[in-house]
mmCIF file of C-alpha atoms in Angstrom:
data_model
loop_
_atom_site.group_PDB
_atom_site.id
_atom_site.type_symbol
_atom_site.label_atom_id
_atom_site.label_comp_id
_atom_site.label_asym_id
_atom_site.label_seq_id
_atom_site.Cartn_x
_atom_site.Cartn_y
_atom_site.Cartn_z
ATOM 1 C CA TYR A 880 -151.121 65.737 39.270
ATOM 2 C CA THR A 881 -152.005 64.526 35.912
ATOM 3 C CA TYR A 882 -155.204 65.770 36.237
ATOM 4 C CA GLU A 883 -154.339 69.713 36.836
ATOM 5 C CA VAL A 884 -151.517 69.477 34.406
ATOM 6 C CA THR A 885 -154.355 69.017 31.915
ATOM 7 C CA ALA A 886 -156.082 71.459 33.210
ATOM 8 C CA ARG A 887 -153.730 73.678 33.839
ATOM 9 C CA TYR A 888 -151.543 73.678 30.690
ATOM 10 C CA LEU A 889 -154.355 72.175 27.674
ATOM 11 C CA PHE A 890 -157.389 73.922 28.848
ATOM 12 C CA ASN A 891 -156.245 77.405 30.464
ATOM 13 C CA MET A 892 -158.105 76.507 34.010
ATOM 14 C CA PRO A 893 -155.675 75.692 36.534
ATOM 15 C CA THR A 894 -157.325 74.085 39.674
ATOM 16 C CA ILE A 895 -155.837 74.958 43.466
ATOM 17 C CA TRP A 896 -157.872 71.934 45.567
ATOM 18 C CA VAL A 897 -156.073 69.125 42.703
ATOM 19 C CA HIS A 898 -152.586 70.666 43.766
ATOM 20 C CA GLU A 899 -153.586 71.166 47.311
ATOM 21 C CA SER A 900 -154.868 67.439 47.828
ATOM 22 C CA SER A 901 -152.114 66.116 45.858
ATOM 23 C CA PHE A 902 -149.226 67.192 47.866
ATOM 24 C CA LEU A 903 -150.589 66.271 51.358
ATOM 25 C CA LEU A 904 -152.013 63.060 50.151
ATOM 26 C CA PHE A 905 -148.618 62.292 48.957
ATOM 27 C CA GLY A 906 -146.769 64.094 52.146
ATOM 28 C CA MET A 907 -149.433 61.260 54.219
ATOM 29 C CA GLN A 908 -148.825 58.837 52.393
ATOM 30 C CA TYR A 909 -144.399 59.468 52.377
ATOM 31 C CA MET A 910 -144.909 58.823 56.041
ATOM 32 C CA LEU A 911 -146.939 55.835 55.960
ATOM 33 C CA GLY A 912 -144.692 54.377 53.512
ATOM 34 C CA GLY A 913 -141.784 55.154 55.198
ATOM 35 C CA ALA A 914 -142.726 52.188 58.866
ATOM 36 C CA TYR A 915 -143.584 50.272 56.253
ATOM 37 C CA GLY A 916 -139.847 49.994 53.952
ATOM 38 C CA LEU A 917 -138.053 49.994 57.478
ATOM 39 C CA LEU A 918 -140.270 46.885 58.211
ATOM 40 C CA HIS A 919 -139.442 45.260 55.373
ATOM 41 C CA GLY A 920 -135.304 47.040 55.267
ATOM 42 C CA SER A 921 -136.046 48.320 51.244
ATOM 43 C CA HIS A 922 -134.245 51.402 52.982
ATOM 44 C CA VAL A 923 -131.248 52.459 50.414
ATOM 45 C CA ARG A 924 -127.495 52.093 52.815
ATOM 46 C CA VAL A 925 -124.029 51.633 50.944
ATOM 47 C CA ASP A 926 -122.973 48.418 51.721
ATOM 48 C CA VAL A 927 -119.476 48.186 50.526
ATOM 49 C CA ILE A 928 -118.122 47.186 54.055
ATOM 50 C CA TYR A 929 -121.630 46.154 55.509
ATOM 51 C CA THR A 930 -121.796 42.925 53.677
ATOM 52 C CA ARG A 931 -118.491 42.139 53.687
ATOM 53 C CA LEU A 932 -119.264 41.535 57.544
ATOM 54 C CA THR A 933 -120.019 38.244 59.456
ATOM 55 C CA LYS A 934 -124.107 38.514 60.691
ATOM 56 C CA ARG A 935 -122.664 39.212 64.077
ATOM 57 C CA THR A 936 -121.066 42.041 63.274
ATOM 58 C CA GLN A 937 -123.370 43.375 61.069
ATOM 59 C CA ALA A 938 -126.089 43.059 63.913
ATOM 60 C CA ALA A 939 -124.408 44.054 66.690
ATOM 61 C CA ILE A 940 -123.494 47.262 64.317
ATOM 62 C CA ASP A 941 -127.401 47.731 63.684
ATOM 63 C CA ILE A 942 -127.624 47.175 67.266
ATOM 64 C CA PHE A 943 -125.449 50.174 67.884
ATOM 65 C CA THR A 944 -127.671 52.315 65.567
ATOM 66 C CA SER A 945 -130.351 51.561 66.555
ATOM 67 C CA VAL A 946 -129.651 54.418 69.617
ATOM 68 C CA PHE A 947 -129.366 56.971 67.035
ATOM 69 C CA PHE A 948 -132.424 55.764 65.292
ATOM 70 C CA PHE A 949 -134.600 55.763 68.383
ATOM 71 C CA ILE A 950 -133.391 59.147 69.185
ATOM 72 C CA PHE A 951 -134.878 60.968 65.581
ATOM 73 C CA ALA A 952 -138.104 58.322 65.784
ATOM 74 C CA VAL A 953 -138.948 59.922 69.610
ATOM 75 C CA ALA A 954 -138.276 63.253 68.247
ATOM 76 C CA MET A 955 -140.267 62.400 64.862
ATOM 77 C CA CYS A 956 -143.121 61.815 67.357
ATOM 78 C CA SER A 957 -142.725 64.311 69.676
ATOM 79 C CA THR A 958 -143.046 66.760 66.884
ATOM 80 C CA GLY A 959 -145.646 64.789 64.929
ATOM 81 C CA TRP A 960 -147.965 64.967 68.388
ATOM 82 C CA SER A 961 -147.290 68.864 69.111
ATOM 83 C CA PHE A 962 -147.742 69.827 65.642
ATOM 84 C CA PHE A 963 -151.137 67.398 65.617
ATOM 85 C CA ALA A 964 -152.331 68.884 69.120
ATOM 86 C CA GLY A 965 -151.198 72.520 68.064
ATOM 87 C CA SER A 966 -153.170 72.375 64.643
ATOM 88 C CA PHE A 967 -156.804 70.305 65.697
ATOM 89 C CA ALA A 968 -156.598 73.112 68.982
ATOM 90 C CA MET A 969 -156.789 75.877 66.527
ATOM 91 C CA ASP A 970 -158.974 73.918 64.323
ATOM 92 C CA GLU A 971 -156.471 74.890 61.371
ATOM 93 C CA ARG A 972 -157.227 74.894 58.295
ATOM 94 C CA SER A 973 -155.117 76.091 54.320
ATOM 95 C CA VAL A 974 -155.737 79.546 53.533
ATOM 96 C CA GLU A 975 -157.477 78.514 49.754
ATOM 97 C CA THR A 976 -160.539 78.650 48.746
ATOM 98 C CA TRP A 977 -161.666 74.912 49.828
ATOM 99 C CA GLN A 978 -160.313 75.881 53.711
ATOM 100 C CA VAL A 979 -159.202 71.791 54.199
ATOM 101 C CA GLN A 980 -158.636 70.544 57.158
ATOM 102 C CA TYR A 981 -154.604 70.269 58.279
ATOM 103 C CA TRP A 982 -154.732 68.841 61.396
ATOM 104 C CA PRO A 983 -155.764 64.894 59.737
ATOM 105 C CA VAL A 984 -152.879 65.319 57.622
ATOM 106 C CA LYS A 985 -150.636 66.345 60.709
ATOM 107 C CA GLY A 986 -152.266 63.330 62.405
ATOM 108 C CA MET A 987 -150.743 60.983 59.446
ATOM 109 C CA MET A 988 -147.220 62.388 60.956
ATOM 110 C CA LEU A 989 -147.808 60.907 64.255
ATOM 111 C CA LEU A 990 -148.839 57.822 63.088
ATOM 112 C CA GLY A 991 -146.200 57.252 60.305
ATOM 113 C CA ALA A 992 -143.493 58.148 63.169
ATOM 114 C CA MET A 993 -145.016 55.834 65.914
ATOM 115 C CA LEU A 994 -145.222 53.900 63.141
ATOM 116 C CA ILE A 995 -141.995 53.915 61.905
ATOM 117 C CA LEU A 996 -141.256 54.083 65.913
ATOM 118 C CA LEU A 997 -143.081 50.506 65.929
ATOM 119 C CA ALA A 998 -141.530 49.178 62.889
ATOM 120 C CA GLY A 999 -137.381 50.070 64.740
ATOM 121 C CA ILE A 1000 -138.565 47.917 67.804
ATOM 122 C CA ALA A 1001 -139.222 45.013 65.971
ATOM 123 C CA ARG A 1002 -136.360 45.520 64.123
ATOM 124 C CA LEU A 1003 -133.902 45.806 67.099
ATOM 125 C CA ILE A 1004 -135.526 42.408 68.508
ATOM 126 C CA LYS A 1005 -134.683 41.198 65.003
ATOM 127 C CA ASP A 1006 -130.999 42.632 65.326
ATOM 128 C CA ILE A 1007 -130.725 41.273 68.722
ATOM 129 C CA ARG A 1008 -131.650 37.610 67.731
ATOM 130 C CA THR A 1009 -129.829 37.790 64.785
ATOM 131 C CA PHE A 1010 -126.973 38.546 67.186
ATOM 132 C CA GLU A 1011 -127.408 36.056 69.868
ATOM 133 C CA THR A 1012 -127.678 33.033 67.423
ATOM 134 C CA ALA A 1013 -124.493 34.188 65.507
ATOM 135 C CA LEU A 1014 -123.221 33.997 68.987
ATOM 136 C CA ARG A 1015 -124.059 30.690 69.872
ATOM 137 C CA GLN A 1016 -123.153 29.530 66.603
ATOM 138 C CA GLU A 1017 -119.617 30.491 67.240
ATOM 139 C CA VAL A 1018 -119.428 29.162 70.497
ATOM 140 C CA ASN A 1019 -121.143 25.671 69.120
ATOM 141 C CA ALA A 1020 -118.683 25.676 66.750
#
């Protein structure tokens, strides 16, 4: 975008390909980064009540709410597959002069959705283990 802004406003020579490639690359980066954020617990959430709960209760809430996450993740995978398959089958391209293919971008949407699903499974396993460990500690105490 720096190149595009410089070309557009300093030299009055805007480019179509820089703008389009930038938003396509940022879109792919966003989809792939979501799984990384989920895996490492770096998504933003409101912790007003959650942080005051015991580890066992936090894990129980996380296990319960994972049901909604998996509905979303499976829908995202299904939609990603539909977008990718349709784009690949028709060799979808941009309407701009350089005619970039869209199926690799839509493939990254699918890959990102699958990685988010895998990160969610890993997170669920971690939550179940945390719940079981906290439960054992309470029983032994």
